[in-house]
Amino acid sequence: MKFTPEKSNPTQTNSPEAGQTPLWLDIFFALLTAAYAILFVRQPSPFFADDSFFYLQVGRNFALGYGSTFNRLMQTNGYHPIWMLMCAAVYKVFPDRIIGLHVIAALIVLLNIVVLVVAGRLLRRLRAPAWVAWTILIPFLFGLQLG
């Protein structure tokens, strides 16, 4: 079997291959994500839904040794245990309410970035442009914080 290099097609242009995003668009979305992350970590309260603060309170009480309780009087349940344990872990290290809130916001940003990277890799395998992940997931991930 003889190897012959592929001949270039003179009709092809220097446009990005399928699945690639122009560098300027990657930079734009990265800066947009960074700006959001900075804003969200610095001022997280406006971005959290009201129910998010129940998780934070239960997580803090759990971390401080009061168990699964919102008001330290009655036991509670009905939450996502993994997320509550993540909140509790943050409050175990940072027991102050405000500092813990900022650290949890940073944790949310980190988890959102992981989702974007994984989705981008999946889309790349499908030969879809990575900007699809940015366009679809950024508003969803960063706009709907569950805390």
PDB file of C-alpha atoms in Angstrom:
ATOM      1  CA  MET A   1       0.000   0.000   0.000  1.00  0.00           C
ATOM      2  CA  LYS A   2       1.442   3.285  -1.090  1.00  0.00           C
ATOM      3  CA  PHE A   3       0.860   6.525   0.810  1.00  0.00           C
ATOM      4  CA  THR A   4      -0.061   9.530  -1.265  1.00  0.00           C
ATOM      5  CA  PRO A   5      -0.570  12.917   0.352  1.00  0.00           C
ATOM      6  CA  GLU A   6      -3.935  14.536  -0.170  1.00  0.00           C
ATOM      7  CA  LYS A   7      -4.010  17.178  -2.828  1.00  0.00           C
ATOM      8  CA  SER A   8      -5.190  20.584  -1.714  1.00  0.00           C
ATOM      9  CA  ASN A   9      -8.414  21.864  -3.122  1.00  0.00           C
ATOM     10  CA  PRO A  10      -7.867  25.281  -4.743  1.00  0.00           C
ATOM     11  CA  THR A  11     -11.440  26.294  -3.922  1.00  0.00           C
ATOM     12  CA  GLN A  12     -10.830  26.049  -0.173  1.00  0.00           C
ATOM     13  CA  THR A  13     -10.345  29.293   1.740  1.00  0.00           C
ATOM     14  CA  ASN A  14      -8.540  30.019   4.975  1.00  0.00           C
ATOM     15  CA  SER A  15     -11.779  29.889   6.966  1.00  0.00           C
ATOM     16  CA  PRO A  16     -11.877  27.990  10.260  1.00  0.00           C
ATOM     17  CA  GLU A  17     -12.492  24.285  10.006  1.00  0.00           C
ATOM     18  CA  ALA A  18     -15.820  22.830  11.090  1.00  0.00           C
ATOM     19  CA  GLY A  19     -15.989  22.807  14.860  1.00  0.00           C
ATOM     20  CA  GLN A  20     -13.545  25.676  15.293  1.00  0.00           C
ATOM     21  CA  THR A  21     -14.396  29.091  16.602  1.00  0.00           C
ATOM     22  CA  PRO A  22     -12.577  32.228  15.509  1.00  0.00           C
ATOM     23  CA  LEU A  23     -10.031  33.367  18.096  1.00  0.00           C
ATOM     24  CA  TRP A  24     -11.702  36.759  18.541  1.00  0.00           C
ATOM     25  CA  LEU A  25     -14.980  35.053  19.462  1.00  0.00           C
ATOM     26  CA  ASP A  26     -13.254  32.786  21.990  1.00  0.00           C
ATOM     27  CA  ILE A  27     -11.602  35.842  23.547  1.00  0.00           C
ATOM     28  CA  PHE A  28     -14.914  37.726  23.637  1.00  0.00           C
ATOM     29  CA  PHE A  29     -16.745  34.887  25.417  1.00  0.00           C
ATOM     30  CA  ALA A  30     -13.830  34.302  27.800  1.00  0.00           C
ATOM     31  CA  LEU A  31     -13.847  38.001  28.757  1.00  0.00           C
ATOM     32  CA  LEU A  32     -17.626  37.928  29.138  1.00  0.00           C
ATOM     33  CA  THR A  33     -17.356  34.903  31.422  1.00  0.00           C
ATOM     34  CA  ALA A  34     -14.545  36.516  33.433  1.00  0.00           C
ATOM     35  CA  ALA A  35     -16.528  39.751  33.832  1.00  0.00           C
ATOM     36  CA  TYR A  36     -19.552  37.814  35.027  1.00  0.00           C
ATOM     37  CA  ALA A  37     -17.449  35.721  37.407  1.00  0.00           C
ATOM     38  CA  ILE A  38     -15.879  38.794  38.975  1.00  0.00           C
ATOM     39  CA  LEU A  39     -19.244  40.533  39.327  1.00  0.00           C
ATOM     40  CA  PHE A  40     -20.934  37.430  40.733  1.00  0.00           C
ATOM     41  CA  VAL A  41     -18.224  36.710  43.312  1.00  0.00           C
ATOM     42  CA  ARG A  42     -18.011  40.365  44.407  1.00  0.00           C
ATOM     43  CA  GLN A  43     -21.806  40.902  44.682  1.00  0.00           C
ATOM     44  CA  PRO A  44     -23.472  37.480  44.771  1.00  0.00           C
ATOM     45  CA  SER A  45     -26.734  38.354  46.553  1.00  0.00           C
ATOM     46  CA  PRO A  46     -28.599  39.864  43.565  1.00  0.00           C
ATOM     47  CA  PHE A  47     -27.859  36.759  41.496  1.00  0.00           C
ATOM     48  CA  PHE A  48     -29.182  34.214  43.984  1.00  0.00           C
ATOM     49  CA  ALA A  49     -32.805  33.129  43.927  1.00  0.00           C
ATOM     50  CA  ASP A  50     -34.610  33.572  47.257  1.00  0.00           C
ATOM     51  CA  ASP A  51     -34.614  29.838  47.969  1.00  0.00           C
ATOM     52  CA  SER A  52     -30.835  29.752  47.600  1.00  0.00           C
ATOM     53  CA  PHE A  53     -30.445  31.305  51.011  1.00  0.00           C
ATOM     54  CA  PHE A  54     -32.227  28.319  52.607  1.00  0.00           C
ATOM     55  CA  TYR A  55     -29.419  26.088  51.316  1.00  0.00           C
ATOM     56  CA  LEU A  56     -26.826  28.464  52.651  1.00  0.00           C
ATOM     57  CA  GLN A  57     -28.433  28.627  56.094  1.00  0.00           C
ATOM     58  CA  VAL A  58     -28.943  24.862  56.357  1.00  0.00           C
ATOM     59  CA  GLY A  59     -25.410  24.263  55.096  1.00  0.00           C
ATOM     60  CA  ARG A  60     -23.983  26.703  57.624  1.00  0.00           C
ATOM     61  CA  ASN A  61     -25.960  25.188  60.502  1.00  0.00           C
ATOM     62  CA  PHE A  62     -24.866  21.718  59.434  1.00  0.00           C
ATOM     63  CA  ALA A  63     -21.225  22.836  59.311  1.00  0.00           C
ATOM     64  CA  LEU A  64     -21.506  24.427  62.768  1.00  0.00           C
ATOM     65  CA  GLY A  65     -22.786  21.160  64.249  1.00  0.00           C
ATOM     66  CA  TYR A  66     -26.511  21.942  64.563  1.00  0.00           C
ATOM     67  CA  GLY A  67     -27.548  19.288  62.036  1.00  0.00           C
ATOM     68  CA  SER A  68     -29.930  19.620  59.146  1.00  0.00           C
ATOM     69  CA  THR A  69     -31.927  22.604  60.367  1.00  0.00           C
ATOM     70  CA  PHE A  70     -32.792  26.061  59.120  1.00  0.00           C
ATOM     71  CA  ASN A  71     -33.624  27.686  62.453  1.00  0.00           C
ATOM     72  CA  ARG A  72     -31.725  25.369  64.845  1.00  0.00           C
ATOM     73  CA  LEU A  73     -35.053  24.263  66.339  1.00  0.00           C
ATOM     74  CA  MET A  74     -36.666  21.966  63.792  1.00  0.00           C
ATOM     75  CA  GLN A  75     -35.047  19.437  61.477  1.00  0.00           C
ATOM     76  CA  THR A  76     -35.423  19.958  57.746  1.00  0.00           C
ATOM     77  CA  ASN A  77     -34.987  18.014  54.542  1.00  0.00           C
ATOM     78  CA  GLY A  78     -36.162  18.344  50.963  1.00  0.00           C
ATOM     79  CA  TYR A  79     -32.924  19.694  49.527  1.00  0.00           C
ATOM     80  CA  HIS A  80     -30.306  18.323  47.182  1.00  0.00           C
ATOM     81  CA  PRO A  81     -27.918  16.585  49.581  1.00  0.00           C
ATOM     82  CA  ILE A  82     -24.758  16.914  47.482  1.00  0.00           C
ATOM     83  CA  TRP A  83     -25.201  20.658  47.026  1.00  0.00           C
ATOM     84  CA  MET A  84     -26.080  21.141  50.686  1.00  0.00           C
ATOM     85  CA  LEU A  85     -22.949  19.199  51.673  1.00  0.00           C
ATOM     86  CA  MET A  86     -20.871  21.381  49.363  1.00  0.00           C
ATOM     87  CA  CYS A  87     -22.327  24.474  51.050  1.00  0.00           C
ATOM     88  CA  ALA A  88     -21.648  22.913  54.455  1.00  0.00           C
ATOM     89  CA  ALA A  89     -18.028  22.199  53.459  1.00  0.00           C
ATOM     90  CA  VAL A  90     -17.550  25.843  52.511  1.00  0.00           C
ATOM     91  CA  TYR A  91     -19.038  27.037  55.806  1.00  0.00           C
ATOM     92  CA  LYS A  92     -16.899  24.539  57.730  1.00  0.00           C
ATOM     93  CA  VAL A  93     -13.804  26.281  56.356  1.00  0.00           C
ATOM     94  CA  PHE A  94     -15.330  29.791  56.247  1.00  0.00           C
ATOM     95  CA  PRO A  95     -17.953  29.997  59.041  1.00  0.00           C
ATOM     96  CA  ASP A  96     -18.675  33.707  58.479  1.00  0.00           C
ATOM     97  CA  ARG A  97     -21.955  34.128  56.563  1.00  0.00           C
ATOM     98  CA  ILE A  98     -20.731  36.796  54.170  1.00  0.00           C
ATOM     99  CA  ILE A  99     -17.350  35.257  53.409  1.00  0.00           C
ATOM    100  CA  GLY A 100     -19.031  31.883  52.931  1.00  0.00           C
ATOM    101  CA  LEU A 101     -21.512  33.454  50.511  1.00  0.00           C
ATOM    102  CA  HIS A 102     -18.658  34.810  48.376  1.00  0.00           C
ATOM    103  CA  VAL A 103     -16.809  31.481  48.451  1.00  0.00           C
ATOM    104  CA  ILE A 104     -19.974  29.626  47.415  1.00  0.00           C
ATOM    105  CA  ALA A 105     -20.375  32.108  44.548  1.00  0.00           C
ATOM    106  CA  ALA A 106     -16.802  31.310  43.489  1.00  0.00           C
ATOM    107  CA  LEU A 107     -17.616  27.586  43.715  1.00  0.00           C
ATOM    108  CA  ILE A 108     -20.651  28.115  41.463  1.00  0.00           C
ATOM    109  CA  VAL A 109     -18.490  29.970  38.943  1.00  0.00           C
ATOM    110  CA  LEU A 110     -15.956  27.129  39.003  1.00  0.00           C
ATOM    111  CA  LEU A 111     -18.672  24.505  38.462  1.00  0.00           C
ATOM    112  CA  ASN A 112     -20.185  26.564  35.626  1.00  0.00           C
ATOM    113  CA  ILE A 113     -16.789  26.797  33.917  1.00  0.00           C
ATOM    114  CA  VAL A 114     -16.359  23.026  34.217  1.00  0.00           C
ATOM    115  CA  VAL A 115     -19.740  22.550  32.530  1.00  0.00           C
ATOM    116  CA  LEU A 116     -18.739  24.954  29.739  1.00  0.00           C
ATOM    117  CA  VAL A 117     -15.459  23.111  29.141  1.00  0.00           C
ATOM    118  CA  VAL A 118     -17.128  19.690  29.078  1.00  0.00           C
ATOM    119  CA  ALA A 119     -19.907  20.926  26.777  1.00  0.00           C
ATOM    120  CA  GLY A 120     -17.338  22.563  24.519  1.00  0.00           C
ATOM    121  CA  ARG A 121     -15.395  19.312  24.241  1.00  0.00           C
ATOM    122  CA  LEU A 122     -18.551  17.353  23.477  1.00  0.00           C
ATOM    123  CA  LEU A 123     -19.538  19.834  20.807  1.00  0.00           C
ATOM    124  CA  ARG A 124     -16.039  19.705  19.334  1.00  0.00           C
ATOM    125  CA  ARG A 125     -16.371  15.920  19.034  1.00  0.00           C
ATOM    126  CA  LEU A 126     -19.620  16.521  17.170  1.00  0.00           C
ATOM    127  CA  ARG A 127     -17.800  19.055  14.985  1.00  0.00           C
ATOM    128  CA  ALA A 128     -20.106  21.817  16.170  1.00  0.00           C
ATOM    129  CA  PRO A 129     -18.584  25.217  16.804  1.00  0.00           C
ATOM    130  CA  ALA A 130     -17.635  25.851  20.428  1.00  0.00           C
ATOM    131  CA  TRP A 131     -19.502  29.169  20.393  1.00  0.00           C
ATOM    132  CA  VAL A 132     -22.685  27.110  20.485  1.00  0.00           C
ATOM    133  CA  ALA A 133     -21.801  26.057  24.042  1.00  0.00           C
ATOM    134  CA  TRP A 134     -21.067  29.643  25.014  1.00  0.00           C
ATOM    135  CA  THR A 135     -24.224  31.011  23.443  1.00  0.00           C
ATOM    136  CA  ILE A 136     -26.563  28.399  24.872  1.00  0.00           C
ATOM    137  CA  LEU A 137     -25.005  27.669  28.241  1.00  0.00           C
ATOM    138  CA  ILE A 138     -23.774  31.034  29.512  1.00  0.00           C
ATOM    139  CA  PRO A 139     -27.259  32.520  29.965  1.00  0.00           C
ATOM    140  CA  PHE A 140     -28.546  29.250  31.392  1.00  0.00           C
ATOM    141  CA  LEU A 141     -25.679  28.573  33.784  1.00  0.00           C
ATOM    142  CA  PHE A 142     -24.938  32.064  34.921  1.00  0.00           C
ATOM    143  CA  GLY A 143     -28.488  33.351  34.892  1.00  0.00           C
ATOM    144  CA  LEU A 144     -30.193  30.612  36.867  1.00  0.00           C
ATOM    145  CA  GLN A 145     -28.237  30.242  40.074  1.00  0.00           C
ATOM    146  CA  LEU A 146     -29.704  27.770  42.473  1.00  0.00           C
ATOM    147  CA  GLY A 147     -27.221  28.464  45.225  1.00  0.00           C
TER     148      GLY A 147
END
